[in-house]
Amino acid sequence: MREFLLGLRLLFGAGRGSRVRFVLMAVGGSLGVCCLALVLTIPAILDAHDGRAAAREPQTSGKRAGATLVLERKDPHGSEPFTRVFIAEGDKGTRTPPPGLDELPGPGEVFTSPRVRDLLRAEPALKGLLPGHVKGLIGASGLTDPDELYAYVGTTPAKIADDSDTGTLKSFGYDYTPIPVVDPSTLTNLRFALGTLVLLPLAVFLSVCARLSAASRTRRLASLRLLGLSTKGTQRVNAAETVVAALFGAFLGLGEYWILNQALCHSGLPALRWYPADGALSWSTVAVCLIGCPALAWFVGRASARSAAANPLAVRRTAVPKPPSKWGGLLLVTGLGIVTGFCATGLTDHPATSDGIFAVLLVGGVLLTGTGLVLTLPWLSYLLARRVAGTTRSLALNLAMRRNEVEPGSTMRVVTGLVLLVFAASLAQGVLIEFEEVSKPSSATQDYSIPLSGLSGQQLRALTGVPGVRAHGMTMDSWKDPESGSIDGVSVVVATCAQFTRLVVHAEGCTDGKVMRLVNLNSSPDPWVHQGDSYPFHLRKGGRKVSLSLTVPSAAIRYTAYDPSAAGGGNLLVPPSALPAGARPESAQLVLDSDSDPHAVRTVLDGIGAAAPTASVEPVGVNVDSLQQIAVIETLLVLGMIMGLVIGVAAFLVAVTDRAVERRAQVTAITLIGARSRTLRAVQSVQVVLPLAIGLALALVAGKLAESSYLITGGGEVFWDFAGIPVLVCAALGVVVVATLGTLPLVGRRVDPELIRRD
C-alpha cells in the first residue's frame, strides 16, 4: 500500500509533464475501452433481437370450431420483410395478447409498429394490406428493432378459416427464434473476425498507452531504487501509476460507450437498429473493462519497471541495454507451424475442417501468430539495425540504426499497431471471402414474379424501369375448366426475342413476331403438349372478357434456363404484338430480371417497393430474411474494420508523439553538434520505416497463411486468395507512406538548449 501511495504522489506531484502524460494515458485507454465495450455488447444486441422475436411467435395447433385463429403473412416491402399477423378472436382459446399489446385486436382493428404507421402516411396504398383502422402502436417489447415492419390485424374467423396456413392460437412465445438475425454458425465466424480485427490491436494499443514516457519514467524509478526502495516496491510504484490511469480511462471509456450507444440507437447502422436497453452495459462487460484493462496495465507497468529495479545504475548512467529476448520468436514459430499445417492439408484430397479440436487449434494458431509477430519484431529490428549500422557509410542511416540497436522496443511501439492492422486486414479478407461463398446465389441472375392483376398501367411502366432491372417479360397460363380436373395446359412467356434472350442463359432459333415453341434443354418436355394443339386464354379489355386461342407451332426455340428461373417452365414464346391491343390476361405474372448480387437484389426490391407498395413480390429462390442477415453481417464486419483502423492509427499517433517528446533532448544535442534538420528528419523516418518494412513483410506472409488456413477449414471452394495479395501490398505501401509522413514533423526548427541542461 505504501508503494501504491508513493506512485500516486509521484503521479500528481512530478510536474505538468507527468499530469499531461497521465491524461494522455487515460484518454488513450478510454478509446480502447470504448471499442472493447462495443465488441462485447454486439452479441447481447443480437440476443435481445432474437429474444423478442421468439417471445411474440404464435404457438398454434389444428383448427377448432370457436377457437381463436391466427394467420401469419410475411411479404417483402422493398428489401425488408413486412410481417402481418391476422387474429380472429373466438369464444374458446387464449385471449392473452402478444408482447407489445395490451389486448388482442378486434375485427377491423389494426396495431402497427411505428415504422408501418409512418409508411401508411407516406404510402397510402399500403392500407390495402391492413384492412381496418389503426387503433394503436406495438410497444418496444413486441418488436425486434425500431424500424421493423410489423402489424397485428383483427379480423373474423370466416375470413381466414379456409386458409391452409391458419391455425388455432394457443399462446405466444417460444424458447428459440425461428429466424435469428444472424445464423449461429455464421455468428461464430463473426466473433472470430471481430476478435482478430479489434481485440489484438486493442491489446497493443492499451500496452502503448501504459508505456507512455517509458524512458523518463524508467530513470525516475531507477532513482527510487537507488534511494533504497525494494525491487518489488519499485515495480509497484510504476504499476500504481499505470493502473490508476487505466482505471480512470476505463470509467471514461464506459461513459464514451454510453454516449455512443445513445447516438447509434437514434441514427442506427446500415441494416442494424436496436433499442437503448439492448446496448446497455451488462455487469460482465463492465467487469471485463474495469478489471481486465487495469490488470493489463498492472502487468505492463511491472514489466516496464523490471530493468530499473534490477539494475538502476545502468539506467541512470544510460548503459547499453541487453539485446531483446528471442522467446517471442517461439510463439511466432508455433503459430506459423499450426496455420502452415492447416494450409498443407489444403493440398491434399482431405483438407482439414473446423470441427472439434481443429477449431480450437485454428483460433490458437492465429492468436499465437499475431502475438508472436508483436514480440518478435524488437529482436528482428535489433539484428537488422546492428548489421546495417556496421556496414553502412551513410550518416543518417548509421544514426538511425544505432538508435534502433540501443532502443529497439521504442521503435516497435510505434510500428506494432500498423503491423497488426495489415495482419488483421488479411484475416478480414478471408472472412469476407468465406461469407460471400456461403451467401453467393447459385444463379447468375435473379428473377422477381409480381401478379399483374394488382398493377396499374403507370405502375407497370415504372416497374420495368426500376434501376438494376436488366430484362422483363410476362408469364401466363392457359384457361382450364375447373370442373374437369385436368392438368393439361400450357404456360406462355410473353416477351420479344431480345427480352427472352436476357431472361435465360442461352437461346437459339428465335424469330421476332412469331409464336414459337420453347424447348428447355435441361428438362423434359410436357407430354401433353403436341404440335397443332390449341389452348384458350382469357383476357380483359376495358372491363369485358376477351378470348385468345394459341396453337402450338412447329418452329421451336432451344434454350437453357437459369436455376431457379421464373421463365424456365414456359411452353410457348408469344410476342407482345400477338395479344389484343389494350388487353390484359386475367391471371398473369410480370417477370423482372436483375443480377444476383445481394446489393443488386436489395436495390431492385427497394425500387419495386417504391413503385408498387402493395404489390405481392416473389423473389424467385430468395429469402428476404437472408438478405437482411447478409446486410447485418456486412455492417458488423465493416464496423470491426473501422474500429481496427481507428485503434491501429491511434496507437501509431500516440506512440509517435510520445517518442518525439522523449527524444527531444537527444535531437537537441545532435543539432547543437551540427547536424542539419534534413539529416535528422531522414534519421527519424529511417528509424521507423525500416523496422516497419520488416514487420509488414512478416505480417503479409503470416496473414496470408492464417487467411488460407481459415478458408481451408471453412470448407469453401476458395483456398488460396491470390487476388487479395495486390490489395494487401497496396495497403502495406500506404501504411509505410503514412508512417513516413508522421515522422517528418518530429524535428522542430527551434533549438532549446534547456532540454539538455542537466546532461
mmCIF file of N, CA and C in Angstrom, residues 7-81:
data_model
loop_
_atom_site.group_PDB
_atom_site.id
_atom_site.type_symbol
_atom_site.label_atom_id
_atom_site.label_comp_id
_atom_site.label_asym_id
_atom_site.label_seq_id
_atom_site.Cartn_x
_atom_site.Cartn_y
_atom_site.Cartn_z
ATOM 1 N N GLY A 7 3.435 5.971 -5.586
ATOM 2 C CA GLY A 7 3.211 6.118 -7.016
ATOM 3 C C GLY A 7 2.213 7.221 -7.321
ATOM 4 N N LEU A 8 1.159 7.348 -6.486
ATOM 5 C CA LEU A 8 0.179 8.410 -6.692
ATOM 6 C C LEU A 8 0.779 9.786 -6.413
ATOM 7 N N ARG A 9 1.612 9.891 -5.375
ATOM 8 C CA ARG A 9 2.258 11.172 -5.075
ATOM 9 C C ARG A 9 3.185 11.594 -6.210
ATOM 10 N N LEU A 10 3.914 10.628 -6.769
ATOM 11 C CA LEU A 10 4.776 10.948 -7.910
ATOM 12 C C LEU A 10 3.958 11.350 -9.123
ATOM 13 N N LEU A 11 2.797 10.710 -9.269
ATOM 14 C CA LEU A 11 1.944 10.998 -10.427
ATOM 15 C C LEU A 11 1.457 12.436 -10.399
ATOM 16 N N PHE A 12 0.968 12.878 -9.238
ATOM 17 C CA PHE A 12 0.356 14.204 -9.165
ATOM 18 C C PHE A 12 1.329 15.286 -8.709
ATOM 19 N N GLY A 13 2.526 14.912 -8.296
ATOM 20 C CA GLY A 13 3.461 15.911 -7.797
ATOM 21 C C GLY A 13 4.721 16.036 -8.606
ATOM 22 N N ALA A 14 4.776 15.388 -9.775
ATOM 23 C CA ALA A 14 6.002 15.408 -10.575
ATOM 24 C C ALA A 14 5.954 16.439 -11.690
ATOM 25 N N GLY A 15 5.088 17.426 -11.567
ATOM 26 C CA GLY A 15 5.084 18.491 -12.557
ATOM 27 C C GLY A 15 4.012 18.334 -13.617
ATOM 28 N N ARG A 16 3.949 19.364 -14.482
ATOM 29 C CA ARG A 16 2.922 19.392 -15.515
ATOM 30 C C ARG A 16 3.093 18.264 -16.520
ATOM 31 N N GLY A 17 4.342 17.918 -16.861
ATOM 32 C CA GLY A 17 4.573 16.843 -17.823
ATOM 33 C C GLY A 17 4.000 15.522 -17.365
ATOM 34 N N SER A 18 4.124 15.242 -16.075
ATOM 35 C CA SER A 18 3.582 13.986 -15.551
ATOM 36 C C SER A 18 2.064 13.970 -15.625
ATOM 37 N N ARG A 19 1.467 15.125 -15.325
ATOM 38 C CA ARG A 19 -0.001 15.177 -15.385
ATOM 39 C C ARG A 19 -0.501 15.076 -16.818
ATOM 40 N N VAL A 20 0.216 15.701 -17.751
ATOM 41 C CA VAL A 20 -0.167 15.578 -19.161
ATOM 42 C C VAL A 20 -0.047 14.128 -19.615
ATOM 43 N N ARG A 21 1.006 13.449 -19.191
ATOM 44 C CA ARG A 21 1.182 12.042 -19.548
ATOM 45 C C ARG A 21 0.039 11.201 -18.993
ATOM 46 N N PHE A 22 -0.375 11.507 -17.756
ATOM 47 C CA PHE A 22 -1.484 10.768 -17.155
ATOM 48 C C PHE A 22 -2.770 10.963 -17.958
ATOM 49 N N VAL A 23 -3.017 12.209 -18.382
ATOM 50 C CA VAL A 23 -4.229 12.479 -19.169
ATOM 51 C C VAL A 23 -4.177 11.738 -20.500
ATOM 52 N N LEU A 24 -3.019 11.736 -21.155
ATOM 53 C CA LEU A 24 -2.891 11.019 -22.427
ATOM 54 C C LEU A 24 -3.109 9.525 -22.243
ATOM 55 N N MET A 25 -2.552 8.961 -21.160
ATOM 56 C CA MET A 25 -2.748 7.538 -20.899
ATOM 57 C C MET A 25 -4.221 7.236 -20.665
ATOM 58 N N ALA A 26 -4.894 8.097 -19.904
ATOM 59 C CA ALA A 26 -6.303 7.851 -19.595
ATOM 60 C C ALA A 26 -7.181 8.007 -20.826
ATOM 61 N N VAL A 27 -6.943 9.056 -21.616
ATOM 62 C CA VAL A 27 -7.764 9.287 -22.808
ATOM 63 C C VAL A 27 -7.529 8.189 -23.845
ATOM 64 N N GLY A 28 -6.253 7.811 -24.033
ATOM 65 C CA GLY A 28 -5.977 6.719 -24.963
ATOM 66 C C GLY A 28 -6.603 5.418 -24.512
ATOM 67 N N GLY A 29 -6.499 5.127 -23.202
ATOM 68 C CA GLY A 29 -7.124 3.912 -22.687
ATOM 69 C C GLY A 29 -8.632 3.934 -22.805
ATOM 70 N N SER A 30 -9.241 5.134 -22.670
ATOM 71 C CA SER A 30 -10.705 5.223 -22.776
ATOM 72 C C SER A 30 -11.181 4.870 -24.181
ATOM 73 N N LEU A 31 -10.417 5.272 -25.192
ATOM 74 C CA LEU A 31 -10.781 4.916 -26.562
ATOM 75 C C LEU A 31 -10.756 3.398 -26.752
ATOM 76 N N GLY A 32 -9.726 2.756 -26.202
ATOM 77 C CA GLY A 32 -9.658 1.300 -26.298
ATOM 78 C C GLY A 32 -10.787 0.617 -25.551
ATOM 79 N N VAL A 33 -11.120 1.119 -24.358
ATOM 80 C CA VAL A 33 -12.204 0.516 -23.570
ATOM 81 C C VAL A 33 -13.541 0.700 -24.278
ATOM 82 N N CYS A 34 -13.745 1.854 -24.908
ATOM 83 C CA CYS A 34 -14.992 2.089 -25.648
ATOM 84 C C CYS A 34 -15.147 1.064 -26.772
ATOM 85 N N CYS A 35 -14.059 0.821 -27.516
ATOM 86 C CA CYS A 35 -14.111 -0.183 -28.590
ATOM 87 C C CYS A 35 -14.330 -1.582 -28.016
ATOM 88 N N LEU A 36 -13.681 -1.879 -26.897
ATOM 89 C CA LEU A 36 -13.859 -3.190 -26.272
ATOM 90 C C LEU A 36 -15.305 -3.394 -25.828
ATOM 91 N N ALA A 37 -15.900 -2.383 -25.221
ATOM 92 C CA ALA A 37 -17.295 -2.496 -24.778
ATOM 93 C C ALA A 37 -18.230 -2.706 -25.961
ATOM 94 N N LEU A 38 -17.947 -2.036 -27.070
ATOM 95 C CA LEU A 38 -18.792 -2.195 -28.262
ATOM 96 C C LEU A 38 -18.712 -3.614 -28.803
ATOM 97 N N VAL A 39 -17.505 -4.181 -28.843
ATOM 98 C CA VAL A 39 -17.358 -5.557 -29.339
ATOM 99 C C VAL A 39 -18.067 -6.543 -28.412
ATOM 100 N N LEU A 40 -17.947 -6.335 -27.096
ATOM 101 C CA LEU A 40 -18.563 -7.259 -26.147
ATOM 102 C C LEU A 40 -20.079 -7.133 -26.115
ATOM 103 N N THR A 41 -20.615 -5.993 -26.532
ATOM 104 C CA THR A 41 -22.063 -5.769 -26.446
ATOM 105 C C THR A 41 -22.794 -6.218 -27.703
ATOM 106 N N ILE A 42 -22.093 -6.371 -28.820
ATOM 107 C CA ILE A 42 -22.757 -6.766 -30.069
ATOM 108 C C ILE A 42 -23.527 -8.078 -29.908
ATOM 109 N N PRO A 43 -22.943 -9.157 -29.319
ATOM 110 C CA PRO A 43 -23.749 -10.381 -29.140
ATOM 111 C C PRO A 43 -24.995 -10.155 -28.299
ATOM 112 N N ALA A 44 -24.923 -9.278 -27.283
ATOM 113 C CA ALA A 44 -26.101 -9.000 -26.461
ATOM 114 C C ALA A 44 -27.186 -8.299 -27.271
ATOM 115 N N ILE A 45 -26.787 -7.415 -28.178
ATOM 116 C CA ILE A 45 -27.767 -6.738 -29.041
ATOM 117 C C ILE A 45 -28.483 -7.753 -29.934
ATOM 118 N N LEU A 46 -27.718 -8.679 -30.515
ATOM 119 C CA LEU A 46 -28.328 -9.702 -31.371
ATOM 120 C C LEU A 46 -29.214 -10.642 -30.563
ATOM 121 N N ASP A 47 -28.780 -10.996 -29.347
ATOM 122 C CA ASP A 47 -29.599 -11.878 -28.499
ATOM 123 C C ASP A 47 -30.908 -11.208 -28.104
ATOM 124 N N ALA A 48 -30.862 -9.913 -27.799
ATOM 125 C CA ALA A 48 -32.093 -9.202 -27.449
ATOM 126 C C ALA A 48 -33.058 -9.178 -28.630
ATOM 127 N N HIS A 49 -32.531 -8.982 -29.823
ATOM 128 C CA HIS A 49 -33.353 -9.020 -31.045
ATOM 129 C C HIS A 49 -34.031 -10.374 -31.187
ATOM 130 N N ASP A 50 -33.259 -11.452 -31.053
ATOM 131 C CA ASP A 50 -33.820 -12.795 -31.210
ATOM 132 C C ASP A 50 -34.786 -13.131 -30.076
ATOM 133 N N GLY A 51 -34.500 -12.640 -28.865
ATOM 134 C CA GLY A 51 -35.385 -12.930 -27.734
ATOM 135 C C GLY A 51 -36.771 -12.351 -27.914
ATOM 136 N N ARG A 52 -36.860 -11.123 -28.395
ATOM 137 C CA ARG A 52 -38.181 -10.519 -28.617
ATOM 138 C C ARG A 52 -38.905 -11.181 -29.783
ATOM 139 N N ALA A 53 -38.132 -11.607 -30.804
ATOM 140 C CA ALA A 53 -38.766 -12.307 -31.926
ATOM 141 C C ALA A 53 -39.347 -13.639 -31.464
ATOM 142 N N ALA A 54 -38.641 -14.333 -30.567
ATOM 143 C CA ALA A 54 -39.142 -15.620 -30.069
ATOM 144 C C ALA A 54 -40.340 -15.433 -29.146
ATOM 145 N N ALA A 55 -40.348 -14.342 -28.365
ATOM 146 C CA ALA A 55 -41.415 -14.139 -27.382
ATOM 147 C C ALA A 55 -42.766 -13.843 -28.029
ATOM 148 N N ARG A 56 -42.779 -13.344 -29.249
ATOM 149 C CA ARG A 56 -44.050 -12.993 -29.898
ATOM 150 C C ARG A 56 -44.487 -14.055 -30.910
ATOM 151 N N GLU A 57 -43.693 -15.100 -31.117
ATOM 152 C CA GLU A 57 -44.031 -16.114 -32.124
ATOM 153 C C GLU A 57 -45.297 -16.872 -31.711
ATOM 154 N N PRO A 58 -46.335 -16.931 -32.574
ATOM 155 C CA PRO A 58 -47.574 -17.621 -32.180
ATOM 156 C C PRO A 58 -47.378 -19.139 -32.091
ATOM 157 N N GLN A 59 -47.884 -19.724 -31.019
ATOM 158 C CA GLN A 59 -47.943 -21.182 -30.893
ATOM 159 C C GLN A 59 -49.330 -21.630 -31.361
ATOM 160 N N THR A 60 -49.355 -22.521 -32.324
ATOM 161 C CA THR A 60 -50.618 -22.898 -32.942
ATOM 162 C C THR A 60 -50.825 -24.401 -32.893
ATOM 163 N N SER A 61 -52.049 -24.775 -33.115
ATOM 164 C CA SER A 61 -52.434 -26.186 -33.256
ATOM 165 C C SER A 61 -53.484 -26.267 -34.351
ATOM 166 N N GLY A 62 -54.043 -27.449 -34.576
ATOM 167 C CA GLY A 62 -55.054 -27.617 -35.615
ATOM 168 C C GLY A 62 -56.290 -26.765 -35.373
ATOM 169 N N LYS A 63 -56.959 -26.412 -36.475
ATOM 170 C CA LYS A 63 -58.142 -25.550 -36.361
ATOM 171 C C LYS A 63 -59.266 -26.246 -35.614
ATOM 172 N N ARG A 64 -59.873 -25.460 -34.672
ATOM 173 C CA ARG A 64 -61.015 -25.965 -33.921
ATOM 174 C C ARG A 64 -62.137 -24.939 -33.985
ATOM 175 N N ALA A 65 -63.359 -25.432 -33.992
ATOM 176 C CA ALA A 65 -64.520 -24.545 -34.072
ATOM 177 C C ALA A 65 -64.600 -23.671 -32.829
ATOM 178 N N GLY A 66 -64.814 -22.384 -33.041
ATOM 179 C CA GLY A 66 -64.993 -21.447 -31.936
ATOM 180 C C GLY A 66 -63.703 -20.975 -31.300
ATOM 181 N N ALA A 67 -62.552 -21.463 -31.741
ATOM 182 C CA ALA A 67 -61.280 -21.077 -31.138
ATOM 183 C C ALA A 67 -60.732 -19.816 -31.798
ATOM 184 N N THR A 68 -59.814 -19.166 -31.125
ATOM 185 C CA THR A 68 -59.139 -18.002 -31.685
ATOM 186 C C THR A 68 -58.173 -18.467 -32.773
ATOM 187 N N LEU A 69 -58.300 -17.882 -33.958
ATOM 188 C CA LEU A 69 -57.484 -18.287 -35.103
ATOM 189 C C LEU A 69 -56.405 -17.244 -35.377
ATOM 190 N N VAL A 70 -55.297 -17.695 -35.943
ATOM 191 C CA VAL A 70 -54.191 -16.800 -36.266
ATOM 192 C C VAL A 70 -53.614 -17.202 -37.622
ATOM 193 N N LEU A 71 -53.258 -16.200 -38.408
ATOM 194 C CA LEU A 71 -52.658 -16.410 -39.728
ATOM 195 C C LEU A 71 -51.522 -15.401 -39.892
ATOM 196 N N GLU A 72 -50.335 -15.895 -40.208
ATOM 197 C CA GLU A 72 -49.172 -15.013 -40.358
ATOM 198 C C GLU A 72 -48.784 -14.915 -41.824
ATOM 199 N N ARG A 73 -48.587 -13.685 -42.274
ATOM 200 C CA ARG A 73 -48.159 -13.430 -43.641
ATOM 201 C C ARG A 73 -46.880 -12.575 -43.599
ATOM 202 N N LYS A 74 -45.877 -12.994 -44.387
ATOM 203 C CA LYS A 74 -44.623 -12.243 -44.469
ATOM 204 C C LYS A 74 -44.328 -11.976 -45.935
ATOM 205 N N ASP A 75 -44.369 -10.702 -46.307
ATOM 206 C CA ASP A 75 -44.129 -10.284 -47.686
ATOM 207 C C ASP A 75 -42.976 -9.285 -47.702
ATOM 208 N N PRO A 76 -42.268 -9.209 -48.824
ATOM 209 C CA PRO A 76 -41.216 -8.195 -48.906
ATOM 210 C C PRO A 76 -41.799 -6.828 -49.218
ATOM 211 N N HIS A 77 -41.335 -5.830 -48.479
ATOM 212 C CA HIS A 77 -41.621 -4.453 -48.838
ATOM 213 C C HIS A 77 -40.278 -3.843 -49.190
ATOM 214 N N GLY A 78 -39.998 -3.757 -50.472
ATOM 215 C CA GLY A 78 -38.634 -3.475 -50.876
ATOM 216 C C GLY A 78 -37.768 -4.660 -50.480
ATOM 217 N N SER A 79 -36.630 -4.389 -49.873
ATOM 218 C CA SER A 79 -35.742 -5.469 -49.444
ATOM 219 C C SER A 79 -35.940 -5.814 -47.977
ATOM 220 N N GLU A 80 -37.029 -5.327 -47.369
ATOM 221 C CA GLU A 80 -37.300 -5.609 -45.960
ATOM 222 C C GLU A 80 -38.522 -6.506 -45.839
ATOM 223 N N PRO A 81 -38.529 -7.423 -44.867
ATOM 224 C CA PRO A 81 -39.721 -8.245 -44.653
ATOM 225 C C PRO A 81 -40.814 -7.444 -43.941
#
